[in-house]
mmCIF file of C-alpha atoms in Angstrom:
data_model
loop_
_atom_site.group_PDB
_atom_site.id
_atom_site.type_symbol
_atom_site.label_atom_id
_atom_site.label_comp_id
_atom_site.label_asym_id
_atom_site.label_seq_id
_atom_site.Cartn_x
_atom_site.Cartn_y
_atom_site.Cartn_z
ATOM 1 C CA UNK A 34 -41.848 30.466 25.874
ATOM 2 C CA UNK A 35 -41.747 26.892 27.075
ATOM 3 C CA UNK A 36 -38.742 25.249 28.597
ATOM 4 C CA UNK A 37 -38.240 22.026 26.559
ATOM 5 C CA UNK A 38 -34.789 21.762 28.281
ATOM 6 C CA UNK A 39 -33.846 18.512 29.875
ATOM 7 C CA UNK A 40 -32.548 17.529 33.148
ATOM 8 C CA UNK A 41 -29.519 15.093 33.169
ATOM 9 C CA UNK A 42 -28.025 13.709 36.570
ATOM 10 C CA UNK A 43 -24.185 13.785 36.180
ATOM 11 C CA UNK A 44 -23.352 10.328 37.620
ATOM 12 C CA UNK A 45 -26.866 10.493 39.663
ATOM 13 C CA UNK A 46 -27.492 13.335 42.406
ATOM 14 C CA UNK A 47 -23.680 13.519 42.259
ATOM 15 C CA UNK A 48 -23.914 16.521 44.802
ATOM 16 C CA UNK A 49 -26.107 15.050 47.485
ATOM 17 C CA UNK A 50 -25.094 11.245 47.157
ATOM 18 C CA UNK A 51 -22.119 9.226 46.663
ATOM 19 C CA UNK A 52 -21.110 9.310 42.573
ATOM 20 C CA UNK A 53 -22.351 6.965 40.032
ATOM 21 C CA UNK A 54 -23.489 4.490 42.603
ATOM 22 C CA UNK A 55 -26.897 3.180 42.488
ATOM 23 C CA UNK A 56 -28.181 5.268 45.635
ATOM 24 C CA UNK A 57 -27.399 8.284 43.373
ATOM 25 C CA UNK A 58 -28.986 6.958 40.466
ATOM 26 C CA UNK A 59 -32.126 6.068 42.255
ATOM 27 C CA UNK A 60 -32.187 9.793 44.190
ATOM 28 C CA UNK A 61 -31.851 11.470 40.869
ATOM 29 C CA UNK A 62 -34.685 9.633 39.809
ATOM 30 C CA UNK A 63 -36.786 10.411 42.544
ATOM 31 C CA UNK A 64 -36.325 14.112 42.351
ATOM 32 C CA UNK A 65 -37.274 14.062 38.812
ATOM 33 C CA UNK A 66 -34.663 14.231 37.094
ATOM 34 C CA UNK A 67 -35.078 13.785 32.967
ATOM 35 C CA UNK A 68 -31.932 12.118 32.419
ATOM 36 C CA UNK A 69 -29.089 9.654 33.928
ATOM 37 C CA UNK A 70 -25.802 10.208 32.945
ATOM 38 C CA UNK A 71 -22.739 7.779 33.852
ATOM 39 C CA UNK A 72 -19.662 6.319 32.855
ATOM 40 C CA UNK A 73 -18.270 2.722 32.073
ATOM 41 C CA UNK A 74 -14.651 1.050 32.056
ATOM 42 C CA UNK A 75 -13.664 -2.611 31.774
ATOM 43 C CA UNK A 76 -12.394 -4.437 34.621
ATOM 44 C CA UNK A 77 -9.259 -7.123 34.263
ATOM 45 C CA UNK A 78 -11.567 -9.466 33.560
ATOM 46 C CA UNK A 79 -13.493 -7.567 30.803
ATOM 47 C CA UNK A 80 -16.508 -6.408 32.959
ATOM 48 C CA UNK A 81 -18.431 -3.264 32.463
ATOM 49 C CA UNK A 82 -17.706 -1.247 35.551
ATOM 50 C CA UNK A 83 -19.766 1.978 36.241
ATOM 51 C CA UNK A 84 -17.099 4.747 37.929
ATOM 52 C CA UNK A 85 -15.791 8.287 36.427
ATOM 53 C CA UNK A 86 -12.311 7.710 37.141
ATOM 54 C CA UNK A 87 -9.750 4.963 35.695
ATOM 55 C CA UNK A 88 -8.641 4.605 39.343
ATOM 56 C CA UNK A 89 -10.621 3.485 42.337
ATOM 57 C CA UNK A 90 -8.828 5.879 44.525
ATOM 58 C CA UNK A 91 -10.734 9.009 44.485
ATOM 59 C CA UNK A 92 -14.380 7.189 45.349
ATOM 60 C CA UNK A 93 -13.678 4.675 47.382
ATOM 61 C CA UNK A 94 -11.641 3.429 49.746
ATOM 62 C CA UNK A 95 -9.250 1.446 47.536
ATOM 63 C CA UNK A 96 -6.615 1.889 45.274
ATOM 64 C CA UNK A 97 -5.212 1.398 42.035
ATOM 65 C CA UNK A 98 -6.679 1.127 38.917
ATOM 66 C CA UNK A 99 -9.826 -0.880 37.389
ATOM 67 C CA UNK A 100 -8.427 -2.569 34.158
ATOM 68 C CA UNK A 101 -5.997 -3.916 37.035
ATOM 69 C CA UNK A 102 -8.528 -5.316 38.803
ATOM 70 C CA UNK A 103 -11.117 -7.944 38.227
ATOM 71 C CA UNK A 104 -15.042 -7.538 39.215
ATOM 72 C CA UNK A 105 -14.718 -9.566 42.612
ATOM 73 C CA UNK A 106 -11.927 -7.023 43.824
ATOM 74 C CA UNK A 107 -14.158 -4.001 42.814
ATOM 75 C CA UNK A 108 -16.744 -5.739 44.228
ATOM 76 C CA UNK A 109 -15.372 -5.536 47.772
ATOM 77 C CA UNK A 110 -14.498 -1.649 47.767
ATOM 78 C CA UNK A 111 -16.273 0.633 49.379
ATOM 79 C CA UNK A 112 -18.266 3.541 47.362
ATOM 80 C CA UNK A 113 -19.916 5.680 49.860
ATOM 81 C CA UNK A 114 -17.807 5.924 52.766
ATOM 82 C CA UNK A 115 -15.521 8.690 51.006
ATOM 83 C CA UNK A 116 -18.299 10.706 50.512
ATOM 84 C CA UNK A 117 -20.248 10.499 53.782
ATOM 85 C CA UNK A 118 -20.341 7.600 56.587
ATOM 86 C CA UNK A 119 -24.003 7.273 56.021
ATOM 87 C CA UNK A 120 -23.286 5.713 53.262
ATOM 88 C CA UNK A 121 -20.680 3.294 54.363
ATOM 89 C CA UNK A 122 -21.001 -0.211 52.512
ATOM 90 C CA UNK A 123 -22.016 1.059 49.259
ATOM 91 C CA UNK A 124 -20.763 -0.609 46.358
ATOM 92 C CA UNK A 125 -19.667 -0.090 42.836
ATOM 93 C CA UNK A 126 -22.144 -1.332 40.364
ATOM 94 C CA UNK A 127 -21.812 -2.926 36.815
ATOM 95 C CA UNK A 128 -23.376 -1.128 33.824
ATOM 96 C CA UNK A 129 -26.328 -4.108 34.296
ATOM 97 C CA UNK A 130 -27.295 -3.309 37.554
ATOM 98 C CA UNK A 131 -27.733 0.165 36.385
ATOM 99 C CA UNK A 132 -29.758 -0.776 33.715
ATOM 100 C CA UNK A 133 -31.533 -3.238 35.832
ATOM 101 C CA UNK A 134 -32.972 -0.395 37.848
ATOM 102 C CA UNK A 135 -33.972 2.242 35.332
ATOM 103 C CA UNK A 136 -35.906 -0.661 34.318
ATOM 104 C CA UNK A 137 -37.360 -2.000 37.377
ATOM 105 C CA UNK A 138 -38.318 2.159 37.931
ATOM 106 C CA UNK A 139 -40.088 2.340 34.339
ATOM 107 C CA UNK A 140 -37.426 4.864 33.479
ATOM 108 C CA UNK A 141 -38.138 6.313 30.163
ATOM 109 C CA UNK A 142 -35.682 9.603 30.105
ATOM 110 C CA UNK A 143 -31.996 9.929 28.482
ATOM 111 C CA UNK A 144 -29.939 7.212 29.882
ATOM 112 C CA UNK A 145 -26.816 9.256 28.449
ATOM 113 C CA UNK A 146 -23.627 6.542 28.614
ATOM 114 C CA UNK A 147 -20.209 7.427 28.477
ATOM 115 C CA UNK A 148 -17.735 5.441 27.157
ATOM 116 C CA UNK A 149 -14.014 6.451 29.312
ATOM 117 C CA UNK A 150 -11.715 5.737 26.941
ATOM 118 C CA UNK A 151 -9.878 9.134 26.443
ATOM 119 C CA UNK A 152 -7.088 7.262 28.757
ATOM 120 C CA UNK A 153 -6.920 4.059 28.665
ATOM 121 C CA UNK A 154 -8.338 2.300 25.594
ATOM 122 C CA UNK A 155 -10.166 -0.646 26.583
ATOM 123 C CA UNK A 156 -9.927 -2.297 23.266
ATOM 124 C CA UNK A 157 -13.709 -4.526 22.337
ATOM 125 C CA UNK A 158 -15.858 -2.443 24.631
ATOM 126 C CA UNK A 159 -17.539 -0.448 22.436
ATOM 127 C CA UNK A 160 -18.972 -3.929 20.666
ATOM 128 C CA UNK A 161 -19.575 -5.290 23.935
ATOM 129 C CA UNK A 162 -21.537 -2.403 25.704
ATOM 130 C CA UNK A 163 -23.360 -2.228 21.936
ATOM 131 C CA UNK A 164 -23.841 -6.492 22.427
ATOM 132 C CA UNK A 165 -24.881 -5.882 25.665
ATOM 133 C CA UNK A 166 -27.926 -3.518 25.187
ATOM 134 C CA UNK A 167 -28.782 -5.472 21.626
ATOM 135 C CA UNK A 168 -29.682 -8.384 24.346
ATOM 136 C CA UNK A 169 -32.026 -5.985 26.661
ATOM 137 C CA UNK A 170 -35.310 -4.261 26.428
ATOM 138 C CA UNK A 171 -35.133 -1.528 27.255
ATOM 139 C CA UNK A 172 -37.576 1.520 28.204
ATOM 140 C CA UNK A 173 -34.898 4.727 28.217
ATOM 141 C CA UNK A 174 -33.853 6.309 25.513
ATOM 142 C CA UNK A 175 -29.981 5.283 25.067
ATOM 143 C CA UNK A 176 -27.334 8.217 23.900
ATOM 144 C CA UNK A 177 -23.648 7.227 23.801
ATOM 145 C CA UNK A 178 -21.020 10.288 24.268
ATOM 146 C CA UNK A 179 -17.492 9.981 24.690
ATOM 147 C CA UNK A 180 -14.148 12.533 24.859
ATOM 148 C CA UNK A 181 -12.395 9.737 22.348
ATOM 149 C CA UNK A 182 -13.528 10.090 18.652
ATOM 150 C CA UNK A 183 -12.631 6.671 17.481
ATOM 151 C CA UNK A 184 -14.822 5.097 19.866
ATOM 152 C CA UNK A 185 -17.508 7.187 18.710
ATOM 153 C CA UNK A 186 -16.984 5.959 15.007
ATOM 154 C CA UNK A 187 -16.476 2.461 15.908
ATOM 155 C CA UNK A 188 -20.272 2.797 17.514
ATOM 156 C CA UNK A 189 -21.484 4.492 14.256
ATOM 157 C CA UNK A 190 -19.978 1.597 12.221
ATOM 158 C CA UNK A 191 -21.960 -1.009 14.367
ATOM 159 C CA UNK A 192 -25.163 0.949 14.246
ATOM 160 C CA UNK A 193 -25.515 4.620 12.140
ATOM 161 C CA UNK A 194 -28.508 5.221 13.887
ATOM 162 C CA UNK A 195 -27.398 4.970 17.322
ATOM 163 C CA UNK A 196 -27.338 8.553 19.595
ATOM 164 C CA UNK A 197 -24.002 9.825 19.678
ATOM 165 C CA UNK A 198 -22.599 12.758 21.335
ATOM 166 C CA UNK A 199 -19.286 14.233 21.566
ATOM 167 C CA UNK A 200 -17.847 15.581 24.934
ATOM 168 C CA UNK A 201 -14.951 18.239 24.888
ATOM 169 C CA UNK A 202 -13.911 20.993 26.483
ATOM 170 C CA UNK A 203 -12.073 23.118 23.848
ATOM 171 C CA UNK A 204 -11.852 20.281 20.435
ATOM 172 C CA UNK A 205 -14.803 21.649 19.062
ATOM 173 C CA UNK A 206 -13.325 21.418 15.722
ATOM 174 C CA UNK A 207 -13.284 17.787 15.899
ATOM 175 C CA UNK A 208 -16.544 17.577 17.084
ATOM 176 C CA UNK A 209 -17.747 19.594 14.280
ATOM 177 C CA UNK A 210 -16.079 17.285 11.823
ATOM 178 C CA UNK A 211 -17.748 14.221 13.417
ATOM 179 C CA UNK A 212 -20.912 15.455 13.300
ATOM 180 C CA UNK A 213 -20.291 16.772 9.519
ATOM 181 C CA UNK A 214 -19.565 13.059 8.616
ATOM 182 C CA UNK A 215 -23.074 11.770 10.563
ATOM 183 C CA UNK A 216 -20.721 10.106 13.253
ATOM 184 C CA UNK A 217 -22.383 11.672 15.769
ATOM 185 C CA UNK A 218 -25.713 14.163 16.310
ATOM 186 C CA UNK A 219 -25.254 16.542 19.193
ATOM 187 C CA UNK A 220 -22.457 17.802 21.239
ATOM 188 C CA UNK A 221 -21.573 17.869 25.251
ATOM 189 C CA UNK A 222 -19.701 20.801 25.697
ATOM 190 C CA UNK A 223 -18.043 22.315 28.980
ATOM 191 C CA UNK A 224 -20.596 25.011 30.020
ATOM 192 C CA UNK A 225 -17.521 27.457 30.398
ATOM 193 C CA UNK A 226 -16.333 26.911 26.914
ATOM 194 C CA UNK A 227 -19.529 27.170 25.195
ATOM 195 C CA UNK A 228 -20.482 30.459 27.377
ATOM 196 C CA UNK A 229 -17.402 31.809 25.477
ATOM 197 C CA UNK A 230 -18.699 30.397 22.017
ATOM 198 C CA UNK A 231 -22.442 30.761 22.454
ATOM 199 C CA UNK A 232 -22.966 30.897 18.585
ATOM 200 C CA UNK A 233 -20.775 27.228 18.230
ATOM 201 C CA UNK A 234 -23.771 25.161 17.429
ATOM 202 C CA UNK A 235 -28.043 25.230 17.562
ATOM 203 C CA UNK A 236 -29.720 24.860 20.819
ATOM 204 C CA UNK A 237 -31.043 22.077 19.996
ATOM 205 C CA UNK A 238 -27.983 20.167 19.255
ATOM 206 C CA UNK A 239 -26.485 21.062 22.778
ATOM 207 C CA UNK A 240 -26.160 19.393 26.270
ATOM 208 C CA UNK A 241 -23.441 20.920 28.287
ATOM 209 C CA UNK A 242 -21.487 19.777 31.259
ATOM 210 C CA UNK A 243 -21.370 20.456 34.273
ATOM 211 C CA UNK A 244 -24.337 23.353 34.906
ATOM 212 C CA UNK A 245 -24.209 23.751 38.584
ATOM 213 C CA UNK A 246 -24.514 27.142 39.233
ATOM 214 C CA UNK A 247 -28.245 29.170 38.885
ATOM 215 C CA UNK A 248 -26.649 31.099 36.587
ATOM 216 C CA UNK A 249 -25.519 28.883 34.413
ATOM 217 C CA UNK A 250 -28.963 26.660 34.911
ATOM 218 C CA UNK A 251 -31.001 30.196 33.649
ATOM 219 C CA UNK A 252 -28.278 30.534 30.829
ATOM 220 C CA UNK A 253 -29.041 27.357 29.091
ATOM 221 C CA UNK A 254 -32.852 27.103 30.225
ATOM 222 C CA UNK A 255 -33.102 31.324 28.256
ATOM 223 C CA UNK A 256 -31.608 29.226 25.229
ATOM 224 C CA UNK A 257 -34.070 26.218 25.644
ATOM 225 C CA UNK A 258 -31.024 23.822 24.886
ATOM 226 C CA UNK A 259 -31.715 20.243 24.662
ATOM 227 C CA UNK A 260 -30.567 19.195 27.591
ATOM 228 C CA UNK A 261 -27.947 20.311 31.150
ATOM 229 C CA UNK A 262 -25.451 17.850 32.898
ATOM 230 C CA UNK A 263 -25.341 18.851 36.305
ATOM 231 C CA UNK A 264 -24.733 17.143 39.536
ATOM 232 C CA UNK A 265 -27.827 18.945 41.583
ATOM 233 C CA UNK A 266 -30.803 18.062 39.256
ATOM 234 C CA UNK A 267 -33.562 18.969 42.334
ATOM 235 C CA UNK A 268 -31.895 22.547 41.805
ATOM 236 C CA UNK A 269 -32.042 22.380 38.402
ATOM 237 C CA UNK A 270 -35.644 21.207 38.390
ATOM 238 C CA UNK A 271 -36.987 24.380 40.633
ATOM 239 C CA UNK A 272 -35.018 26.690 38.515
ATOM 240 C CA UNK A 273 -36.915 25.570 35.730
ATOM 241 C CA UNK A 274 -39.783 25.330 37.596
ATOM 242 C CA UNK A 275 -39.555 28.915 38.515
ATOM 243 C CA UNK A 276 -38.448 30.538 34.892
ATOM 244 C CA UNK A 277 -41.314 28.428 33.693
ATOM 245 C CA UNK A 278 -44.054 30.214 35.900
ATOM 246 C CA UNK A 279 -42.161 33.823 35.155
ATOM 247 C CA UNK A 280 -42.693 33.168 30.970
ATOM 248 C CA UNK A 281 -46.644 32.035 31.360
#
């Protein structure tokens, strides 16, 4: 059996580089990842900022909420120093800077953009993101995801052909209802939940997160899931390669 499961780098090569930074995404691409996953918020001045948390505290040398800072303030933060002194001076990227990097690298894999609207709504962010991508000629496969069903519904209304996926830890019924209503195409469940509910959905509709252990990687590859989302893309590629050789 050929393993077709794609390897999507979670916030870039998060396990080895400062997450959601250009160096993290570049490392994942250089390592051969099939996809890149990242997160987007609105700044105070409605700029599209790439960061996971709603606040800058965990990953930068600053403090406070993204929504309370304008882009110039965010650009003065150091997004590398907390990970390692080696990456001191690494900037927080905008969505456009990430897309520019992917275009420069002629990246044709998956770009999974999570709209972080589950805690702060960011009114209008869906339309802003949609209009941005409508203005860009990009080479990659764009997939939207969110924990917030309303964001996915808005994106589906803007373009029913968009590829959307519902992120969830346990809210499987809501995810299935969205798929039944053709609001999404695929599911992005927590791998821990998925292993307890192995018959939830066909493998081709599953991209679980965060698949970091060799055991979990093997579990997903054996079932030929659509993709895994991992902090360690290089390790996942190695495991997939070794398993593929064993199946020859």
